[in-house]
mmCIF file of C-alpha atoms and ligand atoms in Angstrom:
data_model
loop_
_atom_site.group_PDB
_atom_site.id
_atom_site.type_symbol
_atom_site.label_atom_id
_atom_site.label_comp_id
_atom_site.label_asym_id
_atom_site.label_seq_id
_atom_site.Cartn_x
_atom_site.Cartn_y
_atom_site.Cartn_z
ATOM 1 C CA MET A 1 37.564 3.145 -28.834
ATOM 2 C CA SER A 2 36.503 5.732 -32.417
ATOM 3 C CA LEU A 3 35.495 9.032 -31.466
ATOM 4 C CA ASP A 4 32.879 10.824 -31.112
ATOM 5 C CA VAL A 5 32.471 13.455 -33.044
ATOM 6 C CA ALA A 6 29.077 15.216 -32.526
ATOM 7 C CA ARG A 7 30.438 15.407 -29.345
ATOM 8 C CA ILE A 8 33.071 17.364 -30.656
ATOM 9 C CA ARG A 9 31.675 19.310 -33.028
ATOM 10 C CA ALA A 10 29.203 21.052 -31.066
ATOM 11 C CA ALA A 11 32.286 22.762 -28.849
ATOM 12 C CA PHE A 12 32.911 24.529 -32.935
ATOM 13 C CA PRO A 13 30.992 27.227 -33.045
ATOM 14 C CA ALA A 14 32.354 28.345 -36.036
ATOM 15 C CA LEU A 15 30.350 24.799 -37.094
ATOM 16 C CA ASP A 16 26.712 26.506 -36.998
ATOM 17 C CA HIS A 17 27.257 28.569 -39.867
ATOM 18 C CA GLY A 18 27.247 24.925 -41.975
ATOM 19 C CA ILE A 19 29.942 24.975 -44.088
ATOM 20 C CA ALA A 20 31.967 22.103 -44.438
ATOM 21 C CA HIS A 21 35.514 23.271 -44.108
ATOM 22 C CA PHE A 22 37.804 21.349 -46.188
ATOM 23 C CA ASP A 23 40.470 23.855 -45.419
ATOM 24 C CA GLY A 24 41.990 23.161 -42.527
ATOM 25 C CA PRO A 25 45.433 22.396 -43.628
ATOM 26 C CA GLY A 26 45.543 25.891 -43.980
ATOM 27 C CA GLY A 27 44.563 26.476 -40.655
ATOM 28 C CA SER A 28 41.565 24.523 -37.794
ATOM 29 C CA GLN A 29 38.209 26.059 -36.384
ATOM 30 C CA ALA A 30 38.939 26.860 -32.358
ATOM 31 C CA PRO A 31 36.842 25.072 -30.255
ATOM 32 C CA GLN A 32 34.935 27.099 -26.975
ATOM 33 C CA PRO A 33 37.462 26.281 -24.460
ATOM 34 C CA VAL A 34 40.546 27.455 -26.383
ATOM 35 C CA ALA A 35 38.192 30.945 -26.591
ATOM 36 C CA ASP A 36 36.923 30.800 -23.090
ATOM 37 C CA ALA A 37 41.207 30.766 -22.164
ATOM 38 C CA ILE A 38 42.244 33.467 -24.022
ATOM 39 C CA ALA A 39 39.577 35.464 -23.129
ATOM 40 C CA ARG A 40 39.527 34.477 -18.837
ATOM 41 C CA THR A 41 43.706 34.848 -19.393
ATOM 42 C CA LEU A 42 43.886 38.364 -20.817
ATOM 43 C CA THR A 43 40.935 40.228 -18.254
ATOM 44 C CA ALA A 44 42.802 38.217 -15.636
ATOM 45 C CA GLY A 45 45.154 41.258 -14.734
ATOM 46 C CA ILE A 46 47.953 39.488 -16.323
ATOM 47 C CA SER A 47 51.519 41.962 -16.573
ATOM 48 C CA ASN A 48 55.292 40.837 -17.277
ATOM 49 C CA ARG A 49 56.518 37.436 -15.763
ATOM 50 C CA GLY A 50 58.000 37.400 -12.476
ATOM 51 C CA THR A 51 57.507 36.666 -8.562
ATOM 52 C CA VAL A 52 55.960 39.907 -6.904
ATOM 53 C CA THR A 53 52.809 40.745 -7.774
ATOM 54 C CA ALA A 54 49.826 38.087 -8.808
ATOM 55 C CA ALA A 55 49.490 39.263 -11.878
ATOM 56 C CA GLU A 56 53.189 38.754 -12.492
ATOM 57 C CA GLN A 57 52.835 35.448 -10.725
ATOM 58 C CA ARG A 58 49.863 34.588 -13.325
ATOM 59 C CA ALA A 59 51.861 35.563 -16.343
ATOM 60 C CA ASP A 60 54.831 33.376 -15.491
ATOM 61 C CA ALA A 61 52.714 30.315 -14.680
ATOM 62 C CA VAL A 62 51.004 30.808 -18.152
ATOM 63 C CA VAL A 63 53.978 29.911 -19.659
ATOM 64 C CA ARG A 64 55.147 27.692 -17.680
ATOM 65 C CA ASP A 65 51.843 25.624 -18.069
ATOM 66 C CA ALA A 66 52.557 26.737 -22.300
ATOM 67 C CA ARG A 67 55.679 24.549 -22.034
ATOM 68 C CA ALA A 68 54.660 21.595 -20.034
ATOM 69 C CA ALA A 69 51.166 21.487 -22.454
ATOM 70 C CA VAL A 70 53.752 21.069 -26.041
ATOM 71 C CA ALA A 71 55.514 18.752 -24.311
ATOM 72 C CA ASP A 72 53.140 16.300 -23.436
ATOM 73 C CA LEU A 73 51.617 16.904 -27.584
ATOM 74 C CA LEU A 74 54.739 16.060 -28.707
ATOM 75 C CA GLY A 75 56.625 13.884 -26.426
ATOM 76 C CA ALA A 76 59.437 16.329 -25.930
ATOM 77 C CA ASP A 77 61.287 18.214 -22.206
ATOM 78 C CA ALA A 78 58.947 21.158 -21.496
ATOM 79 C CA GLY A 79 62.684 22.960 -20.687
ATOM 80 C CA GLY A 80 62.930 23.099 -24.648
ATOM 81 C CA VAL A 81 59.725 24.731 -25.688
ATOM 82 C CA VAL A 82 60.189 27.991 -27.246
ATOM 83 C CA PHE A 83 57.440 29.524 -28.669
ATOM 84 C CA GLY A 84 57.357 32.558 -31.195
ATOM 85 C CA ARG A 85 55.460 34.178 -33.862
ATOM 86 C CA SER A 86 54.767 31.460 -36.428
ATOM 87 C CA MET A 87 56.870 28.669 -37.981
ATOM 88 C CA THR A 88 58.171 30.514 -39.909
ATOM 89 C CA GLN A 89 59.797 32.926 -38.098
ATOM 90 C CA LEU A 90 60.788 30.196 -35.388
ATOM 91 C CA THR A 91 62.671 28.561 -37.650
ATOM 92 C CA TYR A 92 64.285 31.121 -39.401
ATOM 93 C CA ASP A 93 65.859 32.259 -36.098
ATOM 94 C CA VAL A 94 67.011 29.003 -35.261
ATOM 95 C CA ALA A 95 68.489 28.713 -38.979
ATOM 96 C CA ARG A 96 70.415 32.101 -38.284
ATOM 97 C CA ALA A 97 71.794 31.034 -35.358
ATOM 98 C CA LEU A 98 72.654 27.451 -36.641
ATOM 99 C CA ALA A 99 75.308 28.982 -39.588
ATOM 100 C CA LYS A 100 76.566 31.364 -37.396
ATOM 101 C CA GLY A 101 78.591 28.449 -37.191
ATOM 102 C CA TRP A 102 78.413 27.517 -40.941
ATOM 103 C CA GLY A 103 81.299 28.123 -44.056
ATOM 104 C CA PRO A 104 81.872 26.797 -47.108
ATOM 105 C CA GLY A 105 82.314 23.925 -47.868
ATOM 106 C CA ASP A 106 79.429 23.230 -44.801
ATOM 107 C CA GLU A 107 76.294 21.763 -46.382
ATOM 108 C CA VAL A 108 72.503 21.656 -46.037
ATOM 109 C CA VAL A 109 70.162 18.996 -46.921
ATOM 110 C CA VAL A 110 66.552 20.285 -47.817
ATOM 111 C CA THR A 111 63.772 18.890 -49.695
ATOM 112 C CA ARG A 112 61.117 19.153 -52.495
ATOM 113 C CA LEU A 113 58.335 17.963 -49.843
ATOM 114 C CA ASP A 114 58.499 20.664 -48.142
ATOM 115 C CA HIS A 115 56.163 24.401 -47.636
ATOM 116 C CA ASP A 116 58.548 26.891 -47.991
ATOM 117 C CA ALA A 117 59.383 27.789 -44.044
ATOM 118 C CA ASN A 118 61.358 24.293 -44.143
ATOM 119 C CA ILE A 119 63.458 25.414 -47.837
ATOM 120 C CA ARG A 120 64.043 29.032 -47.520
ATOM 121 C CA PRO A 121 65.595 29.507 -44.497
ATOM 122 C CA TRP A 122 67.610 27.496 -45.060
ATOM 123 C CA VAL A 123 68.458 28.122 -48.160
ATOM 124 C CA GLN A 124 68.997 32.048 -47.226
ATOM 125 C CA ALA A 125 71.294 31.120 -44.176
ATOM 126 C CA ALA A 126 73.225 28.635 -45.362
ATOM 127 C CA GLU A 127 73.796 31.691 -48.921
ATOM 128 C CA ALA A 128 74.720 33.779 -45.933
ATOM 129 C CA ALA A 129 77.350 31.462 -44.740
ATOM 130 C CA GLY A 130 78.569 30.624 -48.008
ATOM 131 C CA ALA A 131 77.926 27.274 -47.567
ATOM 132 C CA THR A 132 76.355 24.747 -50.312
ATOM 133 C CA VAL A 133 72.806 22.803 -50.280
ATOM 134 C CA ARG A 134 72.643 19.672 -51.733
ATOM 135 C CA TRP A 135 68.013 19.284 -52.879
ATOM 136 C CA ALA A 136 66.439 16.102 -52.322
ATOM 137 C CA GLY A 137 63.632 15.439 -55.158
ATOM 138 C CA PHE A 138 61.051 13.104 -54.614
ATOM 139 C CA ASP A 139 58.344 10.795 -57.166
ATOM 140 C CA ARG A 140 56.929 12.839 -58.995
ATOM 141 C CA THR A 141 54.119 10.707 -59.527
ATOM 142 C CA THR A 142 53.316 9.099 -56.656
ATOM 143 C CA GLY A 143 54.830 11.414 -53.977
ATOM 144 C CA GLU A 144 56.708 9.735 -51.597
ATOM 145 C CA LEU A 145 60.078 10.562 -50.920
ATOM 146 C CA ASP A 146 62.491 7.665 -50.970
ATOM 147 C CA PRO A 147 64.798 8.261 -48.009
ATOM 148 C CA VAL A 148 67.500 7.251 -50.125
ATOM 149 C CA GLU A 149 67.119 10.359 -52.238
ATOM 150 C CA VAL A 150 68.126 12.903 -48.780
ATOM 151 C CA THR A 151 70.383 10.027 -47.171
ATOM 152 C CA GLY A 152 72.066 10.012 -50.454
ATOM 153 C CA LEU A 153 73.262 13.706 -50.200
ATOM 154 C CA LEU A 154 74.691 13.327 -46.442
ATOM 155 C CA GLY A 155 78.264 13.614 -46.425
ATOM 156 C CA GLY A 156 81.124 14.268 -43.888
ATOM 157 C CA ARG A 157 80.410 18.378 -44.074
ATOM 158 C CA THR A 158 76.319 17.794 -43.671
ATOM 159 C CA ARG A 159 75.866 20.416 -40.927
ATOM 160 C CA LEU A 160 71.836 20.263 -41.277
ATOM 161 C CA VAL A 161 68.806 18.120 -43.070
ATOM 162 C CA ALA A 162 65.284 19.902 -43.227
ATOM 163 C CA VAL A 163 62.377 17.406 -43.624
ATOM 164 C CA THR A 164 58.782 17.570 -43.395
ATOM 165 C CA ALA A 165 57.050 14.890 -41.304
ATOM 166 C CA ALA A 166 53.984 15.197 -43.279
ATOM 167 C CA SER A 167 53.883 17.858 -46.554
ATOM 168 C CA ASN A 168 50.649 20.034 -46.314
ATOM 169 C CA LEU A 169 50.413 19.962 -50.353
ATOM 170 C CA LEU A 170 50.431 15.783 -50.430
ATOM 171 C CA GLY A 171 49.915 14.453 -47.202
ATOM 172 C CA THR A 172 53.034 12.947 -47.933
ATOM 173 C CA ARG A 173 54.615 10.892 -44.817
ATOM 174 C CA PRO A 174 58.053 10.677 -45.008
ATOM 175 C CA ASP A 175 60.698 7.536 -42.980
ATOM 176 C CA VAL A 176 61.983 10.550 -40.973
ATOM 177 C CA ALA A 177 63.560 8.497 -38.627
ATOM 178 C CA GLY A 178 65.518 6.446 -41.380
ATOM 179 C CA ILE A 179 66.700 9.890 -43.020
ATOM 180 C CA ALA A 180 67.530 11.555 -38.991
ATOM 181 C CA THR A 181 69.280 7.565 -38.420
ATOM 182 C CA ALA A 182 71.998 8.356 -41.454
ATOM 183 C CA ALA A 183 71.491 11.765 -41.051
ATOM 184 C CA HIS A 184 72.987 12.247 -37.453
ATOM 185 C CA ALA A 185 75.688 8.684 -38.588
ATOM 186 C CA VAL A 186 77.280 12.121 -39.836
ATOM 187 C CA GLY A 187 76.975 14.436 -37.389
ATOM 188 C CA ALA A 188 74.116 16.272 -38.845
ATOM 189 C CA LEU A 189 71.482 18.388 -37.608
ATOM 190 C CA VAL A 190 67.700 16.749 -38.303
ATOM 191 C CA TYR A 191 65.239 20.127 -38.626
ATOM 192 C CA VAL A 192 61.321 18.566 -39.180
ATOM 193 C CA ASP A 193 58.547 20.639 -39.763
ATOM 194 C CA GLY A 194 56.192 19.011 -38.114
ATOM 195 C CA VAL A 195 53.058 21.570 -39.279
ATOM 196 C CA HIS A 196 50.919 19.649 -40.771
ATOM 197 C CA LEU A 197 51.925 16.128 -38.587
ATOM 198 C CA THR A 198 51.216 17.427 -35.200
ATOM 199 C CA PRO A 199 47.540 17.306 -36.212
ATOM 200 C CA HIS A 200 46.625 14.042 -37.826
ATOM 201 C CA ALA A 201 48.860 11.828 -35.749
ATOM 202 C CA PRO A 202 50.387 11.314 -32.337
ATOM 203 C CA VAL A 203 54.168 12.614 -32.182
ATOM 204 C CA ASP A 204 56.905 11.588 -30.430
ATOM 205 C CA VAL A 205 59.380 13.823 -31.001
ATOM 206 C CA ALA A 206 62.244 11.482 -30.062
ATOM 207 C CA ALA A 207 61.519 8.329 -31.429
ATOM 208 C CA LEU A 208 61.139 10.512 -34.968
ATOM 209 C CA GLY A 209 64.974 11.684 -34.140
ATOM 210 C CA ALA A 210 64.224 15.121 -34.728
ATOM 211 C CA ASP A 211 66.454 17.980 -33.412
ATOM 212 C CA PHE A 212 64.607 20.866 -33.533
ATOM 213 C CA PHE A 213 60.377 19.517 -34.037
ATOM 214 C CA ALA A 214 58.462 22.858 -35.001
ATOM 215 C CA CYS A 215 54.316 22.878 -34.775
ATOM 216 C CA SER A 216 51.407 25.942 -35.922
ATOM 217 C CA PRO A 217 48.695 25.109 -32.089
ATOM 218 C CA TYR A 218 46.068 27.395 -35.400
ATOM 219 C CA LYS A 219 46.515 24.015 -36.987
ATOM 220 C CA PHE A 220 45.312 21.744 -33.792
ATOM 221 C CA PHE A 221 42.035 24.448 -33.073
ATOM 222 C CA GLY A 222 44.841 26.524 -31.197
ATOM 223 C CA PRO A 223 45.657 30.260 -31.574
ATOM 224 C CA HIS A 224 48.108 31.881 -34.420
ATOM 225 C CA LEU A 225 51.364 31.210 -32.759
ATOM 226 C CA GLY A 226 54.753 28.849 -33.221
ATOM 227 C CA ALA A 227 56.565 26.119 -31.549
ATOM 228 C CA LEU A 228 59.087 24.920 -31.705
ATOM 229 C CA VAL A 229 60.650 21.926 -29.007
ATOM 230 C CA ALA A 230 64.215 20.760 -28.910
ATOM 231 C CA ARG A 231 66.729 19.131 -26.204
ATOM 232 C CA PRO A 232 67.235 21.933 -23.761
ATOM 233 C CA ALA A 233 70.998 20.875 -23.957
ATOM 234 C CA LEU A 234 71.261 21.470 -27.214
ATOM 235 C CA LEU A 235 69.578 24.842 -27.311
ATOM 236 C CA GLU A 236 72.124 25.806 -24.439
ATOM 237 C CA SER A 237 74.633 25.500 -27.690
ATOM 238 C CA VAL A 238 72.796 28.060 -30.171
ATOM 239 C CA HIS A 239 72.667 31.193 -29.615
ATOM 240 C CA GLY A 240 70.914 33.676 -31.408
ATOM 241 C CA ASP A 241 70.577 37.433 -32.377
ATOM 242 C CA LYS A 242 69.161 38.399 -29.260
ATOM 243 C CA LEU A 243 68.635 42.224 -27.204
ATOM 244 C CA LEU A 244 71.269 42.669 -24.172
ATOM 245 C CA PRO A 245 69.042 42.724 -20.953
ATOM 246 C CA GLN A 246 67.282 39.264 -21.863
ATOM 247 C CA THR A 247 68.145 36.426 -20.106
ATOM 248 C CA ASP A 248 70.477 33.798 -22.065
ATOM 249 C CA ALA A 249 68.157 30.964 -19.855
ATOM 250 C CA VAL A 250 66.771 28.064 -22.577
ATOM 251 C CA PRO A 251 64.423 28.735 -23.517
ATOM 252 C CA GLU A 252 63.677 31.864 -23.497
ATOM 253 C CA ARG A 253 66.755 32.610 -25.084
ATOM 254 C CA PHE A 254 64.894 32.873 -28.392
ATOM 255 C CA GLU A 255 61.558 33.943 -27.224
ATOM 256 C CA LEU A 256 62.464 37.520 -28.388
ATOM 257 C CA GLY A 257 60.174 40.350 -26.666
ATOM 258 C CA THR A 258 57.423 39.683 -24.684
ATOM 259 C CA LEU A 259 55.443 36.238 -25.161
ATOM 260 C CA PRO A 260 51.795 36.746 -26.059
ATOM 261 C CA TYR A 261 50.552 35.156 -22.774
ATOM 262 C CA GLU A 262 47.033 34.787 -23.379
ATOM 263 C CA LEU A 263 47.761 33.361 -26.888
ATOM 264 C CA LEU A 264 49.782 30.882 -24.579
ATOM 265 C CA ALA A 265 47.102 30.132 -22.714
ATOM 266 C CA GLY A 266 44.934 28.668 -25.096
ATOM 267 C CA VAL A 267 47.782 26.650 -26.298
ATOM 268 C CA THR A 268 47.384 24.978 -23.098
ATOM 269 C CA ALA A 269 43.840 24.582 -23.595
ATOM 270 C CA THR A 270 43.961 23.761 -26.433
ATOM 271 C CA VAL A 271 45.938 20.403 -25.531
ATOM 272 C CA ASP A 272 44.073 19.897 -22.929
ATOM 273 C CA PHE A 273 40.912 19.159 -25.344
ATOM 274 C CA ILE A 274 43.131 17.577 -27.562
ATOM 275 C CA ALA A 275 43.402 15.184 -24.301
ATOM 276 C CA GLY A 276 39.882 14.851 -24.187
ATOM 277 C CA LEU A 277 38.944 13.865 -27.909
ATOM 278 C CA LEU A 278 38.929 10.393 -26.923
ATOM 279 C CA PRO A 279 36.843 9.691 -23.397
ATOM 280 C CA GLY A 280 40.398 7.902 -21.088
ATOM 281 C CA ALA A 281 42.145 8.083 -18.060
ATOM 282 C CA GLY A 282 45.222 8.399 -17.532
ATOM 283 C CA ASP A 283 48.191 11.835 -17.303
ATOM 284 C CA ARG A 284 48.179 13.684 -20.051
ATOM 285 C CA ARG A 285 50.239 12.585 -22.281
ATOM 286 C CA THR A 286 48.550 9.009 -22.236
ATOM 287 C CA ARG A 287 45.183 10.355 -23.371
ATOM 288 C CA VAL A 288 46.588 12.810 -26.062
ATOM 289 C CA THR A 289 48.347 10.121 -27.453
ATOM 290 C CA ALA A 290 44.754 7.909 -27.312
ATOM 291 C CA SER A 291 43.156 10.666 -28.738
ATOM 292 C CA MET A 292 45.556 11.357 -31.387
ATOM 293 C CA ALA A 293 45.399 7.878 -32.271
ATOM 294 C CA ALA A 294 41.453 7.503 -32.867
ATOM 295 C CA VAL A 295 41.653 10.696 -34.879
ATOM 296 C CA GLU A 296 43.541 9.159 -37.221
ATOM 297 C CA GLU A 297 41.380 6.051 -37.043
ATOM 298 C CA HIS A 298 38.346 8.321 -37.606
ATOM 299 C CA GLU A 299 40.368 10.807 -39.993
ATOM 300 C CA ASP A 300 42.077 7.124 -42.360
ATOM 301 C CA ARG A 301 37.985 5.621 -42.544
ATOM 302 C CA LEU A 302 36.590 9.198 -44.244
ATOM 303 C CA PHE A 303 39.940 9.319 -46.466
ATOM 304 C CA ASP A 304 38.900 6.323 -47.694
ATOM 305 C CA ARG A 305 35.445 7.377 -48.857
ATOM 306 C CA LEU A 306 36.936 10.488 -50.352
ATOM 307 C CA LEU A 307 39.170 9.141 -52.108
ATOM 308 C CA GLU A 308 37.366 6.771 -53.790
ATOM 309 C CA GLY A 309 34.985 9.403 -54.483
ATOM 310 C CA LEU A 310 37.191 11.596 -55.939
ATOM 311 C CA ARG A 311 38.808 8.968 -58.163
ATOM 312 C CA GLY A 312 35.964 7.855 -59.320
ATOM 313 C CA LEU A 313 34.717 11.504 -61.301
ATOM 314 C CA ASP A 314 36.011 11.108 -64.626
ATOM 315 C CA ARG A 315 37.387 14.851 -64.747
ATOM 316 C CA VAL A 316 39.207 14.340 -62.189
ATOM 317 C CA THR A 317 43.014 13.699 -61.206
ATOM 318 C CA VAL A 318 43.538 13.433 -57.496
ATOM 319 C CA HIS A 319 47.874 14.080 -57.129
ATOM 320 C CA GLY A 320 50.163 11.596 -55.418
ATOM 321 C CA SER A 321 49.600 8.506 -53.743
ATOM 322 C CA PRO A 322 51.475 8.229 -50.728
ATOM 323 C CA GLY A 323 51.636 5.145 -49.059
ATOM 324 C CA ARG A 324 52.057 6.855 -45.716
ATOM 325 C CA HIS A 325 49.392 10.062 -45.414
ATOM 326 C CA THR A 326 47.573 12.171 -43.439
ATOM 327 C CA PRO A 327 44.746 12.912 -44.601
ATOM 328 C CA THR A 328 45.752 15.300 -47.618
ATOM 329 C CA THR A 329 44.272 15.224 -51.207
ATOM 330 C CA LEU A 330 45.399 18.236 -53.909
ATOM 331 C CA PHE A 331 42.906 17.332 -57.020
ATOM 332 C CA SER A 332 41.926 18.973 -60.677
ATOM 333 C CA VAL A 333 40.025 19.447 -62.767
ATOM 334 C CA ALA A 334 39.765 19.248 -65.884
ATOM 335 C CA GLY A 335 39.444 22.042 -68.194
ATOM 336 C CA LYS A 336 38.670 23.946 -64.915
ATOM 337 C CA ALA A 337 41.398 26.463 -63.796
ATOM 338 C CA PRO A 338 42.025 25.294 -59.208
ATOM 339 C CA GLN A 339 40.343 28.918 -58.376
ATOM 340 C CA GLU A 340 37.685 27.886 -60.108
ATOM 341 C CA VAL A 341 37.195 24.816 -59.060
ATOM 342 C CA TYR A 342 37.834 26.763 -55.244
ATOM 343 C CA GLU A 343 35.350 29.278 -56.352
ATOM 344 C CA LYS A 344 32.415 27.362 -57.270
ATOM 345 C CA LEU A 345 33.416 24.711 -54.204
ATOM 346 C CA ALA A 346 32.721 27.997 -51.585
ATOM 347 C CA THR A 347 28.959 29.255 -53.141
ATOM 348 C CA LEU A 348 28.107 25.590 -52.541
ATOM 349 C CA GLY A 349 29.175 26.240 -48.550
ATOM 350 C CA VAL A 350 32.944 23.399 -48.820
ATOM 351 C CA ASN A 351 35.924 25.197 -48.523
ATOM 352 C CA ALA A 352 38.195 23.845 -50.409
ATOM 353 C CA PRO A 353 41.140 26.245 -51.751
ATOM 354 C CA ALA A 354 43.176 25.515 -54.828
ATOM 355 C CA GLY A 355 46.829 26.865 -54.426
ATOM 356 C CA SER A 356 50.280 25.622 -54.061
ATOM 357 C CA PHE A 357 50.173 26.180 -50.173
ATOM 358 C CA TYR A 358 53.987 27.733 -50.249
ATOM 359 C CA ALA A 359 54.811 24.188 -51.335
ATOM 360 C CA LEU A 360 55.694 25.473 -53.920
ATOM 361 C CA GLU A 361 58.912 23.523 -54.643
ATOM 362 C CA ALA A 362 56.646 21.095 -54.092
ATOM 363 C CA SER A 363 53.841 21.782 -56.829
ATOM 364 C CA ARG A 364 56.523 23.137 -59.351
ATOM 365 C CA TRP A 365 57.932 19.129 -59.278
ATOM 366 C CA ILE A 366 54.944 17.729 -60.330
ATOM 367 C CA GLY A 367 54.055 20.241 -62.789
ATOM 368 C CA LEU A 368 51.373 21.787 -61.226
ATOM 369 C CA GLY A 369 53.417 25.244 -61.346
ATOM 370 C CA ASP A 370 52.628 28.447 -58.713
ATOM 371 C CA ALA A 371 48.745 27.913 -59.301
ATOM 372 C CA GLY A 372 48.863 24.912 -57.804
ATOM 373 C CA ALA A 373 45.305 22.985 -57.326
ATOM 374 C CA VAL A 374 42.379 22.166 -55.504
ATOM 375 C CA ARG A 375 43.563 20.632 -51.836
ATOM 376 C CA ALA A 376 40.916 19.110 -49.004
ATOM 377 C CA GLY A 377 42.162 17.534 -45.534
ATOM 378 C CA LEU A 378 40.730 16.567 -43.345
ATOM 379 C CA ALA A 379 40.218 17.665 -39.621
ATOM 380 C CA PRO A 380 38.674 15.620 -36.570
ATOM 381 C CA TYR A 381 35.269 17.411 -36.823
ATOM 382 C CA THR A 382 34.537 16.732 -40.409
ATOM 383 C CA ASN A 383 31.905 13.866 -40.589
ATOM 384 C CA GLN A 384 30.552 11.665 -43.630
ATOM 385 C CA ASP A 385 28.557 14.364 -44.690
ATOM 386 C CA ASP A 386 31.326 17.278 -45.226
ATOM 387 C CA VAL A 387 32.481 14.567 -47.265
ATOM 388 C CA ASP A 388 29.994 13.865 -49.705
ATOM 389 C CA ARG A 389 28.771 18.072 -49.485
ATOM 390 C CA LEU A 390 32.564 18.177 -51.209
ATOM 391 C CA LEU A 391 31.835 15.071 -53.207
ATOM 392 C CA ALA A 392 28.433 16.494 -53.978
ATOM 393 C CA GLY A 393 30.149 19.666 -54.901
ATOM 394 C CA VAL A 394 33.555 18.629 -57.735
ATOM 395 C CA ALA A 395 30.514 15.939 -58.891
ATOM 396 C CA GLU A 396 28.785 19.543 -60.014
ATOM 397 C CA VAL A 397 31.845 21.777 -61.166
ATOM 398 C CA CYS A 398 32.517 18.528 -63.504
ATOM 399 C CA ALA A 399 28.920 18.061 -64.806
HETATM 400 C C1 LIG B 401 53.866 21.529 -43.504
HETATM 401 C C2 LIG B 401 53.939 23.163 -43.509
HETATM 402 N N1 LIG B 401 54.836 23.619 -42.655
HETATM 403 C C3 LIG B 401 54.883 25.254 -42.289
HETATM 404 C C4 LIG B 401 54.005 26.310 -42.487
HETATM 405 C C5 LIG B 401 53.828 27.741 -41.612
HETATM 406 O O1 LIG B 401 53.666 27.599 -40.771
HETATM 407 P P1 LIG B 401 53.046 29.521 -40.478
HETATM 408 O O2 LIG B 401 52.121 29.634 -40.692
HETATM 409 O O3 LIG B 401 52.971 28.649 -38.667
HETATM 410 O O4 LIG B 401 54.918 30.006 -40.208
HETATM 411 C C6 LIG B 401 52.769 25.773 -42.793
HETATM 412 C C7 LIG B 401 51.720 26.725 -43.045
HETATM 413 O O5 LIG B 401 50.435 26.331 -43.842
HETATM 414 C C8 LIG B 401 52.384 24.571 -43.435
HETATM 415 O O6 LIG B 401 51.247 23.955 -43.720
#
């Protein structure tokens, strides 16, 4: 069954503005039920989590529901879902905590393909611990990350491999499962940046072999916060910094300060919304998986049209051509600065921003420096008209 895109679009008040949004990789638009859940929770009568008053119980239920929702979204254990301000913050926290056990001679592997949020926290934590950082490159032309680039760096002292499930710059989807198998064989942990994959495909953290998997609900219709999942037993073995009166229980141990309850209610509403993208029966995990498979199919089809259109324009260069990819592409127009293209498209009601999008290493690696290029990413609410408007806009820039 395919997505009813018109029905989905009707749930997003922001789309009434008539803008064609290709800026989803930076953050998606949010549907009304998510906003309603946030407002309802904030005004329902809420206090800190507890068991005595109804307001306390409400807060407690909100947190439990949100963990269950993220677990259903990712195929994870609800007892191993950690919420934080952002994926960046969560990754810094985990890196600093894990690095307490590292020393000189230990090694960490990062890739040039990753967003800086899955590079710098590891580089800085390794530096502080005296550990060594090994860098995996990728194919500058195709944007592919050959697993050998990573597995060739593994050794008996590799403590952690940080790798992206999908590049937010080029859309590349590396063979995370293959990399994880090799990393586990040498006793290393695998930290997967799932921020850009989660909005575009069904995710199963166990199948990926991810020890840690981080994502950001605001990239898939939700509120602005981050979520990290890991096996509860693994989290039990990790000790970050925390306040003395704070519980040592997992996963709360990693959640510093008071959680944003209203945003967590928004996360639950987000996962319920995703589960309902495709009408169907079964438990929420089943419906989420079916919906995300339909999202992938819809986005793939539109993306083919987009790529074909862009490649057909004389002055346009599309960067990378990864085999397995998300519906995200990076392109340049000969003789035009990326910022100029972005600004021109914006005047036409087409949002396709320019930059390196914090995938700074990747942008430099492929020769685009810090300025990067123009990025266009599809979302489940993107329709054919949006794609045609983008192509017409780029053609106008080229003319
Ligand atoms: C692939 C990827 N990883 C990590 C991040 C950082 O996420 P957050 O804003 O939640 O820190 C982003 C944000 O753009 C991203 O696209």
